């Protein structure tokens, strides 16, 4: 099978699965689930073949043409795409397998697995796309499929509201993204990624507004402030959806897109992007401290880690190296750091989300961490794998998160002291809220009947946990990551000498401080000790979390809704009333008048004929 054929099968396999399920298997959940998993397995195997063979694919075909304007669809699979392809295909397959057990008793699992397949098709389209127009097409399909998956539980109003919120907020970012794409085409005459990489260095100055408009798309998909409000609410979807959307795929699409268009970046845009990522990282970490829902803790953790990645991309100083054939190519150190953390985060965050799903399933769908406790003995496999995920995210030395977070902190230390301080503080908060959650869930006594009767999950749910735990340990090592990432691994900033010692000391210190405070502050874990001992701080953090929703709700109710009512008034009175009905009445009036002239008398018609003849003669001779 040729590389182009492999790429085509990878893209179309989940689409075929979704089509078959939608047309023929809507009431056959078991068969639908296995077809979806089989499609995920096929694309996973073919993706791994492309990844480890190091095969580049460049092929396109014209799709639409309007005069001189043409849209082509094609594949661009290089080292960056192969890295993302590995993450989406492999982690996505494990989430499919996990879903076999988690969704076993769901009456609508055929619809669920059909949604998973269409989501995989959409996400893979973004990964292999060779132009911004093609990326945008699949970008919108990802928004549609995530809307379906988040709102899977149709009978829950909160799920419907969360799906609608995600859809609307992402459309705001996508509008800016579309404007950026149009501007790119107007400026360069193309949106092909390969052609942009060639043309961008030759056009002179690029306005910072162009990359910032394109960044709007990433703000929506990767939930950066102020478009972050949809992601915590999206936890209303099934837990495998949370793992798929908030760990490895949809939220990572924004980071991947930024790395794809790094040739269009300018210093002012990079600075703004770095600060938006930093602010998002700190804000989300503060919000995570007060959460009681195990999935909400992980959701805000995802927001914070995405902020890390965006900050890393913005911090990437441009450097020049020599590529193949002696040609000079411009690379961004931020691309290496951001993609490195994207990959390791996909491993340990997918592990944590699926681990939380195992806990929820074992505790009969209980999600309040203060209603759990004592699960370490009842769910040993989940406990061990979840612990490795927690250690990875807090940067325990030797685990994947340790290496990728160190790369970002080193980049920040070298480029911006204020951002370095903010990200270091975020790392302390990350260690605090993750150890807080881990201790409350797995240690102490069971604090509810659900926790007392908890049980370990089945093989289809624990096997993906074990594999993801292995990647959370080994995925950060240069040999393993380099084998997956190829030339992208060469972009990762590496500290040497005293800088390495400083970063290592800082990483260990922030981990120990955050974890130590959490361990000491929650000795019994029966109540929220922070709320009991520092009520003002706790309420302040809670208000911080609600502030954006409050502001958006005020805007919708007081401004947008009133403007909509005003526009509706104009439509009803001016457009539909005066213009449409008014003109219709005027025409009707003339119609009535003309109809009155048809009296059925030949004499009357002769008079009208003569009058018309006279008027025509007068007009022809110039009297009028």
Coordinates of C-alpha atoms in Angstrom, one line a residue, residues 344-576:
X344 CA 3.5 13.9 27.2
X345 CA 0.3 15.6 28.4
X346 CA -1.8 13.5 26.0
X347 CA -0.4 10.4 27.7
X348 CA -0.8 11.3 31.3
X349 CA -3.9 13.4 31.0
X350 CA -5.7 10.6 29.0
X351 CA -4.5 8.3 31.7
X352 CA -6.0 10.5 34.4
X353 CA -9.3 11.0 32.7
X354 CA -9.7 7.3 31.9
X355 CA -8.5 6.6 35.5
X356 CA -11.2 9.0 36.8
X357 CA -13.7 7.1 34.6
X358 CA -12.6 3.8 36.2
X359 CA -13.1 5.4 39.6
X360 CA -16.6 6.8 38.6
X361 CA -17.6 3.4 37.1
X362 CA -16.3 1.5 40.2
X363 CA -18.1 3.9 42.6
X364 CA -21.5 3.6 40.7
X365 CA -21.1 7.0 38.9
X366 CA -20.2 9.0 41.9
X367 CA -18.0 12.0 41.0
X368 CA -17.7 14.0 44.2
X369 CA -14.2 13.3 45.6
X370 CA -15.3 13.9 49.1
X371 CA -17.8 11.0 48.7
X372 CA -14.9 8.6 47.8
X373 CA -11.9 7.5 49.9
X374 CA -10.2 4.2 50.6
X375 CA -10.1 3.2 46.9
X376 CA -6.4 2.3 46.8
X377 CA -7.2 -1.2 48.2
X378 CA -10.4 -1.7 46.3
X379 CA -9.1 -0.6 42.9
X380 CA -5.4 -1.5 42.9
X381 CA -4.8 -1.3 39.1
X382 CA -6.6 2.0 38.8
X383 CA -4.7 3.3 41.9
X384 CA -1.3 2.4 40.6
X385 CA -1.8 3.8 37.1
X386 CA -3.6 6.9 38.4
X387 CA -0.7 7.5 40.7
X388 CA 1.8 7.4 37.9
X389 CA -0.4 9.9 36.0
X390 CA -0.4 12.2 39.0
X391 CA 3.3 11.9 39.4
X392 CA 3.8 12.7 35.7
X393 CA 1.7 15.8 35.7
X394 CA 3.4 17.3 38.8
X395 CA 6.8 16.7 37.3
X396 CA 8.2 13.8 39.3
X397 CA 11.8 13.3 38.2
X398 CA 12.2 10.6 35.5
X399 CA 8.6 10.7 34.3
X400 CA 7.4 12.1 31.0
X401 CA 5.9 15.3 32.5
X402 CA 9.2 16.1 34.2
X403 CA 11.1 16.4 31.0
X404 CA 8.5 18.4 29.0
X405 CA 7.7 20.8 31.8
X406 CA 11.4 21.4 32.4
X407 CA 11.8 22.3 28.7
X408 CA 9.1 25.0 29.0
X409 CA 10.5 26.4 32.3
X410 CA 13.9 26.6 30.8
X411 CA 12.5 28.4 27.8
X412 CA 10.7 30.8 30.1
X413 CA 13.8 31.4 32.2
X414 CA 15.9 32.3 29.2
X415 CA 13.3 34.6 27.6
X416 CA 11.0 36.2 30.1
X417 CA 11.5 36.3 33.9
X418 CA 8.0 37.3 34.7
X419 CA 6.5 34.5 32.7
X420 CA 9.0 32.1 34.3
X421 CA 7.8 33.2 37.8
X422 CA 4.2 32.8 36.8
X423 CA 4.7 29.3 35.4
X424 CA 6.7 28.3 38.4
X425 CA 3.9 29.4 40.7
X426 CA 1.5 27.4 38.4
X427 CA 3.6 24.3 38.9
X428 CA 3.3 24.6 42.7
X429 CA -0.5 24.9 42.3
X430 CA -0.6 21.9 40.0
X431 CA 1.3 19.8 42.5
X432 CA -1.1 21.0 45.3
X433 CA -4.4 20.3 43.6
X434 CA -3.4 17.0 42.1
X435 CA -2.1 15.6 45.4
X436 CA -5.2 16.9 47.1
X437 CA -7.4 15.0 44.7
X438 CA -5.3 11.9 44.8
X439 CA -5.2 11.7 48.6
X440 CA -8.9 12.4 49.0
X441 CA -9.9 9.8 46.4
X442 CA -7.6 6.9 47.3
X443 CA -6.7 7.2 51.0
X444 CA -8.6 7.3 54.3
X445 CA -11.9 5.6 54.9
X446 CA -14.7 5.2 52.5
X447 CA -17.1 8.2 52.9
X448 CA -20.2 6.9 51.1
X449 CA -21.9 3.6 50.3
X450 CA -20.7 3.9 46.7
X451 CA -17.1 4.0 47.9
X452 CA -17.6 1.2 50.3
X453 CA -18.9 -1.1 47.5
X454 CA -16.4 0.1 44.9
X455 CA -14.9 -2.5 42.6
X456 CA -12.0 -2.7 40.1
X457 CA -12.9 -2.2 36.5
X458 CA -12.7 -4.9 33.8
X459 CA -9.9 -5.7 31.4
X460 CA -11.2 -3.4 28.6
X461 CA -10.9 -0.5 31.0
X462 CA -7.7 -1.4 32.9
X463 CA -5.6 -2.4 29.9
X464 CA -5.6 1.1 28.3
X465 CA -4.7 2.5 31.8
X466 CA -1.6 0.2 31.9
X467 CA -0.5 1.2 28.4
X468 CA -1.0 4.9 29.0
X469 CA 0.9 4.6 32.3
X470 CA 3.8 3.0 30.5
X471 CA 3.9 6.0 28.1
X472 CA 3.5 8.4 31.0
X473 CA 6.7 7.0 32.4
X474 CA 8.8 6.4 29.2
X475 CA 7.3 9.0 26.8
X476 CA 9.6 11.8 27.9
X477 CA 12.9 10.0 27.3
X478 CA 14.8 11.2 24.2
X479 CA 15.0 7.8 22.7
X480 CA 11.3 7.1 22.9
X481 CA 10.1 10.6 22.0
X482 CA 12.8 11.0 19.3
X483 CA 11.6 7.7 17.6
X484 CA 8.1 9.1 17.5
X485 CA 8.8 12.7 16.8
X486 CA 11.6 12.5 14.3
X487 CA 13.1 15.9 13.5
X488 CA 10.6 17.7 15.8
X489 CA 12.6 16.3 18.8
X490 CA 15.6 18.3 17.6
X491 CA 13.7 21.6 18.3
X492 CA 13.3 20.9 22.1
X493 CA 15.3 23.4 24.1
X494 CA 17.7 21.6 26.5
X495 CA 19.3 23.2 29.5
X496 CA 23.0 22.7 30.0
X497 CA 25.4 23.4 32.9
X498 CA 24.2 25.8 35.6
X499 CA 20.9 26.4 33.8
X500 CA 20.2 22.6 34.0
X501 CA 21.0 22.6 37.7
X502 CA 18.7 25.6 38.3
X503 CA 15.8 24.2 36.4
X504 CA 16.2 20.8 38.1
X505 CA 16.2 22.4 41.5
X506 CA 13.2 24.6 40.7
X507 CA 11.2 21.6 39.4
X508 CA 11.9 19.5 42.4
X509 CA 11.3 22.3 44.8
X510 CA 7.9 23.3 43.4
X511 CA 6.7 19.7 43.3
X512 CA 7.7 19.1 46.9
X513 CA 6.2 22.4 48.2
X514 CA 2.9 21.9 46.4
X515 CA 2.6 18.2 47.3
X516 CA 3.7 18.7 50.9
X517 CA 1.2 21.5 51.6
X518 CA -1.6 19.4 50.1
X519 CA -0.6 16.3 52.1
X520 CA -0.5 18.2 55.4
X521 CA -3.6 20.3 54.7
X522 CA -5.9 17.3 54.1
X523 CA -5.1 14.8 56.9
X524 CA -8.6 13.3 57.1
X525 CA -10.0 14.4 53.8
X526 CA -13.6 14.3 55.2
X527 CA -14.2 18.0 54.4
X528 CA -12.5 20.6 52.4
X529 CA -9.8 21.8 54.8
X530 CA -9.0 24.9 52.7
X531 CA -12.6 26.0 53.0
X532 CA -12.6 25.3 56.8
X533 CA -9.3 27.0 57.5
X534 CA -9.3 29.8 55.0
X535 CA -12.9 30.5 54.1
X536 CA -12.2 33.9 52.6
X537 CA -9.5 32.6 50.2
X538 CA -11.7 29.6 49.3
X539 CA -14.7 31.9 48.5
X540 CA -12.4 34.2 46.6
X541 CA -11.2 31.4 44.4
X542 CA -14.7 30.2 43.8
X543 CA -15.7 33.7 42.8
X544 CA -12.8 33.8 40.4
X545 CA -14.0 30.6 38.8
X546 CA -17.5 32.1 38.4
X547 CA -16.5 35.5 37.3
X548 CA -16.3 34.8 33.6
X549 CA -19.6 33.0 33.4
X550 CA -21.2 35.8 35.4
X551 CA -19.8 38.4 33.0
X552 CA -20.9 36.5 29.9
X553 CA -24.4 35.9 31.4
X554 CA -24.7 39.6 32.1
X555 CA -23.6 40.5 28.6
X556 CA -26.0 38.0 27.1
X557 CA -29.0 39.1 29.3
X558 CA -28.4 42.9 29.4
X559 CA -26.7 43.7 26.0
X560 CA -27.0 40.9 23.5
X561 CA -30.6 39.9 24.3
X562 CA -31.7 43.6 24.2
X563 CA -29.9 44.2 21.0
X564 CA -31.6 41.0 19.6
X565 CA -35.0 42.4 20.7
X566 CA -34.2 45.7 19.0
X567 CA -33.2 43.9 15.8
X568 CA -36.4 41.8 16.0
X569 CA -38.4 45.0 16.3
X570 CA -36.8 46.5 13.2
X571 CA -37.4 43.2 11.4
X572 CA -41.1 43.0 12.4
X573 CA -42.0 46.7 12.0
X574 CA -39.6 48.1 9.4
X575 CA -38.7 45.2 7.2
X576 CA -41.7 42.9 7.5

